[in-house]
Coordinates of C-alpha atoms and ligand atoms in Angstrom, one line a residue:
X1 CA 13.1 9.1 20.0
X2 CA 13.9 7.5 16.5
X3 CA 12.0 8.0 13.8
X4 CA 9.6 4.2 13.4
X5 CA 9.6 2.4 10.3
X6 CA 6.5 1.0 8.7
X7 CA 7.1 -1.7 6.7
X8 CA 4.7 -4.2 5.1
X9 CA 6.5 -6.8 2.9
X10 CA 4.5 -9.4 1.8
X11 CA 1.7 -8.1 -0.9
X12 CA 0.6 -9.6 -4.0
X13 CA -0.5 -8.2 -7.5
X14 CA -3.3 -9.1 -10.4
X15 CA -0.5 -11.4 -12.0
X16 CA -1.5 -13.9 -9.4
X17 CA -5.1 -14.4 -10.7
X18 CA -6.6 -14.0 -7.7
X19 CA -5.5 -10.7 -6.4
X20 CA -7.2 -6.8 -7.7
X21 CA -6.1 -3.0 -8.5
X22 CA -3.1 -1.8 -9.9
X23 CA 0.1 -1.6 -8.9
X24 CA 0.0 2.2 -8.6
X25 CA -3.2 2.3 -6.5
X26 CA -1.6 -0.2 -4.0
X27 CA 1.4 2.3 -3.6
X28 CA -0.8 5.2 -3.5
X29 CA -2.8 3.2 -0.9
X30 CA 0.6 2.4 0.9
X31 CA 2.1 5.9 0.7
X32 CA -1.3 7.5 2.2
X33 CA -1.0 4.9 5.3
X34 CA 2.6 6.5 6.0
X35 CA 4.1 3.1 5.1
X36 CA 7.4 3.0 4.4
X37 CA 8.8 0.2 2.9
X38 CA 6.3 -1.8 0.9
X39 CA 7.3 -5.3 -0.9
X40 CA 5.3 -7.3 -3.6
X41 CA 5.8 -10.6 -3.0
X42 CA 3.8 -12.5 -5.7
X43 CA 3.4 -16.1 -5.7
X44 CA 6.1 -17.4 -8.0
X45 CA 6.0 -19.6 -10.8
X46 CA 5.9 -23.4 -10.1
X47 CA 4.9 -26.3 -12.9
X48 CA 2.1 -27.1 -10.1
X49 CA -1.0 -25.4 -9.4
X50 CA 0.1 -22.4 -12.3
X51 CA -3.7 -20.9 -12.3
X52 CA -3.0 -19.5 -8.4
X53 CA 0.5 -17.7 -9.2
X54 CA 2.6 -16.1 -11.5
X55 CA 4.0 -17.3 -15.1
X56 CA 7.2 -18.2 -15.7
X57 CA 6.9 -15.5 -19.1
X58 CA 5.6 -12.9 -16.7
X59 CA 8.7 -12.9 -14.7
X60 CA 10.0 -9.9 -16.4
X61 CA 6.7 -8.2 -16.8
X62 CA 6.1 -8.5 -12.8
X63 CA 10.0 -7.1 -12.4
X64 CA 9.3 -4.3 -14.7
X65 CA 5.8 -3.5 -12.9
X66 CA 7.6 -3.1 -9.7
X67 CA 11.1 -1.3 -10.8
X68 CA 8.3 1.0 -12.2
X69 CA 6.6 2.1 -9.2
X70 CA 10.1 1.7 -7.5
X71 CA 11.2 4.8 -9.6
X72 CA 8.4 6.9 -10.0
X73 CA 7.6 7.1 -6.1
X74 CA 11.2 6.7 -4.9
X75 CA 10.6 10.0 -3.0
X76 CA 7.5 9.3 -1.1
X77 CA 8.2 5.3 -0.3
X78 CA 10.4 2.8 -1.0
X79 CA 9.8 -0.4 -2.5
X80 CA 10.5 -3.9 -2.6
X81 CA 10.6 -6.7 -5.4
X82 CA 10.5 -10.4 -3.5
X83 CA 8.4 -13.6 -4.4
X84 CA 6.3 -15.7 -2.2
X85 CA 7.6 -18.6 -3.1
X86 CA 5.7 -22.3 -2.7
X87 CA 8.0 -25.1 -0.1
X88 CA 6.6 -28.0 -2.9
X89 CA 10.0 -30.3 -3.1
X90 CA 10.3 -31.4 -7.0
X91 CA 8.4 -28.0 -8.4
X92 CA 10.8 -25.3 -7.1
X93 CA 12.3 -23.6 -9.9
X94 CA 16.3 -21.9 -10.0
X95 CA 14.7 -19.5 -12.2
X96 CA 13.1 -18.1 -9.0
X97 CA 15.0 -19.4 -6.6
X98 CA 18.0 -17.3 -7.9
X99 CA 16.4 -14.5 -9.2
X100 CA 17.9 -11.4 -8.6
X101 CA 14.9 -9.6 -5.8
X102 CA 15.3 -7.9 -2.7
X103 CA 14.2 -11.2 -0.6
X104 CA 11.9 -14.6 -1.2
X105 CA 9.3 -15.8 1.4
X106 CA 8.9 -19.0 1.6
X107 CA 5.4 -20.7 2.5
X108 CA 4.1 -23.9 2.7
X109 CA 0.5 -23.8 1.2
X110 CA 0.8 -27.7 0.6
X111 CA 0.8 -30.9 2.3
X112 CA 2.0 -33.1 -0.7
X113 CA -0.1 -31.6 -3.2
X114 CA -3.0 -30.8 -1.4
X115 CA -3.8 -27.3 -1.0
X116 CA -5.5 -27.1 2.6
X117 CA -5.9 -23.7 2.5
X118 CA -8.1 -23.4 0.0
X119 CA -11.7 -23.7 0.6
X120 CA -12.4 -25.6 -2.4
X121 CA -10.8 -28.6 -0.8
X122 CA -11.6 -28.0 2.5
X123 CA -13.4 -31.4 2.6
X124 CA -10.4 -33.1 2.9
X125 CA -9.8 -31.8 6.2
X126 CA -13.1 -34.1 7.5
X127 CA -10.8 -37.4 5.9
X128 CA -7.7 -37.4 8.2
X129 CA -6.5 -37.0 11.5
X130 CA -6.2 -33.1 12.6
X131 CA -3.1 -33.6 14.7
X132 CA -1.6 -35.4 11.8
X133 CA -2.0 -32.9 9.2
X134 CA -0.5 -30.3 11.7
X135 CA 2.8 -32.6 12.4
X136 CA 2.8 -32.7 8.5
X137 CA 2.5 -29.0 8.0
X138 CA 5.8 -28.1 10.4
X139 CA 7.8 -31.1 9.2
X140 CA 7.1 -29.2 5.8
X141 CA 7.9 -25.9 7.4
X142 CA 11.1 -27.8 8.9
X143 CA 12.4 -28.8 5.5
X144 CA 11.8 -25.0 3.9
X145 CA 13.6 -23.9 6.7
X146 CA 16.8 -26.2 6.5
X147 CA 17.1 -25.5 2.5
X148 CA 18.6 -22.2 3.2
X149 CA 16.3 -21.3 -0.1
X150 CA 14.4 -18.6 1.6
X151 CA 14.9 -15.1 3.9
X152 CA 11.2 -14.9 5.2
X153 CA 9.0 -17.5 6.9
X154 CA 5.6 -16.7 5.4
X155 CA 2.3 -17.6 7.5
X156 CA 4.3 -19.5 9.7
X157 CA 1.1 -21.1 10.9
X158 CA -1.1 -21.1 8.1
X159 CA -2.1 -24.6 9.3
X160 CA -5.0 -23.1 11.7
X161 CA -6.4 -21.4 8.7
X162 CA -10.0 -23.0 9.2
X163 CA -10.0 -23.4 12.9
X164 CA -9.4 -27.4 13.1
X165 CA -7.2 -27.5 15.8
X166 CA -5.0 -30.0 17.4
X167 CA -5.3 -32.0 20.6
X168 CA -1.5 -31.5 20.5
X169 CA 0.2 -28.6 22.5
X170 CA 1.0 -26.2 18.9
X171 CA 4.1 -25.0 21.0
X172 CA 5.7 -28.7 21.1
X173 CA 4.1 -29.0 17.6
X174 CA 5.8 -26.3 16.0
X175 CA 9.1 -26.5 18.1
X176 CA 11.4 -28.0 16.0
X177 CA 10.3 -25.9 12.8
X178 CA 10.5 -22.9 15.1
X179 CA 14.3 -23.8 16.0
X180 CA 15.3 -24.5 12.5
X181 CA 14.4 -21.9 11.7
X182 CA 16.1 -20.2 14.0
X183 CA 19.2 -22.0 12.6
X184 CA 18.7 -20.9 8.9
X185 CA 18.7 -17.4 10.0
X186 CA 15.5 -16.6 8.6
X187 CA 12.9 -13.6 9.7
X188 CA 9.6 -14.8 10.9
X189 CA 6.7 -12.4 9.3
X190 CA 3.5 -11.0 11.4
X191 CA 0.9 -11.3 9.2
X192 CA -2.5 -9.9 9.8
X193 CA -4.5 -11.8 6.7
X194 CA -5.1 -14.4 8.9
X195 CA -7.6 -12.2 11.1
X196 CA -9.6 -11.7 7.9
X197 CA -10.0 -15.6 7.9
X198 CA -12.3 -17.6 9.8
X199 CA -9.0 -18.6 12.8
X200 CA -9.8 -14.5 12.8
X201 CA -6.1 -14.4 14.5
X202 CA -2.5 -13.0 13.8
X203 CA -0.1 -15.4 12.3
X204 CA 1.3 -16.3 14.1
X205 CA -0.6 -16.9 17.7
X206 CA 0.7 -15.1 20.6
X207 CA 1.9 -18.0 21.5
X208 CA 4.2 -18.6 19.0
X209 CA 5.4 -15.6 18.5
X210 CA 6.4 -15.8 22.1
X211 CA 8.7 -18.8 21.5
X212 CA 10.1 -17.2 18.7
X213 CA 11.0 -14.0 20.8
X214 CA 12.7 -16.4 23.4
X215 CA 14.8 -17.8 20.3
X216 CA 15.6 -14.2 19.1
X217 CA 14.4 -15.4 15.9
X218 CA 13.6 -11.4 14.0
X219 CA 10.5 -10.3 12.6
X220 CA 9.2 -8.1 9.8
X221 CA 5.3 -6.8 9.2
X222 CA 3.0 -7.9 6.3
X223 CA -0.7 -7.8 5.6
X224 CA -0.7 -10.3 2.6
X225 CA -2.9 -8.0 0.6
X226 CA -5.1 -9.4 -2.3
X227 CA -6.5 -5.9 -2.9
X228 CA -6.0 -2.6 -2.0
X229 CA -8.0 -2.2 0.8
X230 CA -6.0 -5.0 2.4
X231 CA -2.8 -2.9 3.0
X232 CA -1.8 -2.3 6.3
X233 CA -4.5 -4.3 8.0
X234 CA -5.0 -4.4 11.4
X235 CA -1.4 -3.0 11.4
X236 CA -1.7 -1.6 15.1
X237 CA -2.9 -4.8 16.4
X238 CA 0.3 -6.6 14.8
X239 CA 2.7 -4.7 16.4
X240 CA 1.0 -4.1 19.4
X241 CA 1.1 -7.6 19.8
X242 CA 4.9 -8.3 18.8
X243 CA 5.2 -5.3 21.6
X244 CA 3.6 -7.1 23.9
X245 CA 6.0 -9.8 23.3
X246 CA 9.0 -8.0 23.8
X247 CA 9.8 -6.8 19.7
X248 CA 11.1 -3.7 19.0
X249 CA 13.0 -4.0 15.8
X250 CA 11.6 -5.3 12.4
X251 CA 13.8 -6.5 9.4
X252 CA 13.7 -4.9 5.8
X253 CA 15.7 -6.5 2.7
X254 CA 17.5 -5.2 -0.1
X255 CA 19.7 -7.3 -2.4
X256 CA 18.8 -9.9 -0.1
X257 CA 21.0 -8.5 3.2
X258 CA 19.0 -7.6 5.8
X259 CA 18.3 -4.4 8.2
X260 CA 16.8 -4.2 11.5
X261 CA 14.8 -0.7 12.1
X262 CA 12.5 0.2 15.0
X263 CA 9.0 0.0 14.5
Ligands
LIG301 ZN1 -2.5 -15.4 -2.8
LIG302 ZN1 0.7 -17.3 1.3

């Protein structure tokens, strides 16, 4: 049998503000899990919301931080420099967008500029029409997709976050996003931080990842972790599920090329 690969790609560091531990105690943690390709992904710098990400004067800092660990554990793991970077048209920046990284998720945490993931304006949700908001949400993930600007979908639906769910079908919802997607070549990620939210699910659902499957559309493993306890979440359940589905390869980056390697 081959030898699997464990990878976990999308992580983030203290230089978000809203993330904890050092950068050597996440690869410790990583390393200890058997992981073997681990990514940092931290939100990237954006003129918008700057208290939640990454400065622009810290992109060097954040390189070096990674290239660090990149060095000194290069015989127990290998690792990963990327960005999550924010789908906000008029606040994307060619400093990231061209920066020379291993890959760039891109996520849509905003619907215009309101931040509907975050539970401090969650009482926006209570002002306008659930199935609305959702159409809104893929339209965005649409657009991100047909940029070309990205290799990863992050989160893909991130949208179910607090559990207000459409009267709409989410497979008809998320269909043409899901096939532009496909289009743009881009690797759909399994994240398990939304189990640790109140949807308490995968993104994304079974369902989705289903129709993603049918479109041959790859995927890669990520927990999203905000602190070190977080890495490799409910990493069994993820690709037990993407299994299930009919996965057996997950894609890596480097340089921005990708790999496919059996999980
Ligand atoms: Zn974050
Ligand atoms: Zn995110």
């Amino acid at each position: 049998m081959n030898k699997r690969t464990r990878i976990d790609l999308h992580n983030h560091t203290t230089r978000c503000n809203h993330a904890e531990g050092t950068v050597d105690e996440y690869i410790q943690k990583a390393i200890k899990l058997g992981i073997d390709i681990y990514g940092f992904s931290e939100h990237a710098p954006m003129d918008f919301d700057p208290h939640y990400r990454l400065s622009f004067k810290e992109m060097v800092a954040y390189r070096d931080d990674v290239l660090y660990v990149k060095e000194k554990y290069k015989n127990e793991i290998k690792i990963l420099l990327g960005y999550e970077v924010d789908w906000l048209p008029g606040h994307m920046d060619d400093r990231v967008l061209k920066a020379d990284v291993d890959y760039l998720i891109g996520s849509v945490h905003f619907i215009d500029k309101w931040s509907f993931d975050n539970p401090e304006f969650i009482g926006e949700w209570k002002d306008k029409d659930i199935d609305e908001i959702w159409k809104a949400y893929f339209e965005a993930t649409q657009a991100m997709a047909k940029s070309g600007k990205f290799d990863i979908i992050g989160h893909l639906d991130l949208i179910k976050i607090f559990k207000f769910m459409p009267k709409q079908d989410v497979r008809s919802l998320a269909k043409n996003a899901l096939q532009s997607i496909k289009r743009s070549n881009m690797v759909l990620e399994v994240n398990t931080a939304g189990l640790r939210k109140p949807i308490g699910e995968l993104y994304p659902s079974r369902e989705l990842l289903g129709e993603a499957y049918a479109l041959d559309i790859p995927i890669t493993f990520s927990s999203d972790a905000h602190a070190v306890e977080q890495i490799g979440f409910s990493y069994d359940l993820a690709t037990s599920l993407a299994k299930e589905v009919g996965y057996t390869k997950a894609a890596t980056f480097e340089g921005r090329d990708r790999q496919l390697v059996t999980f």
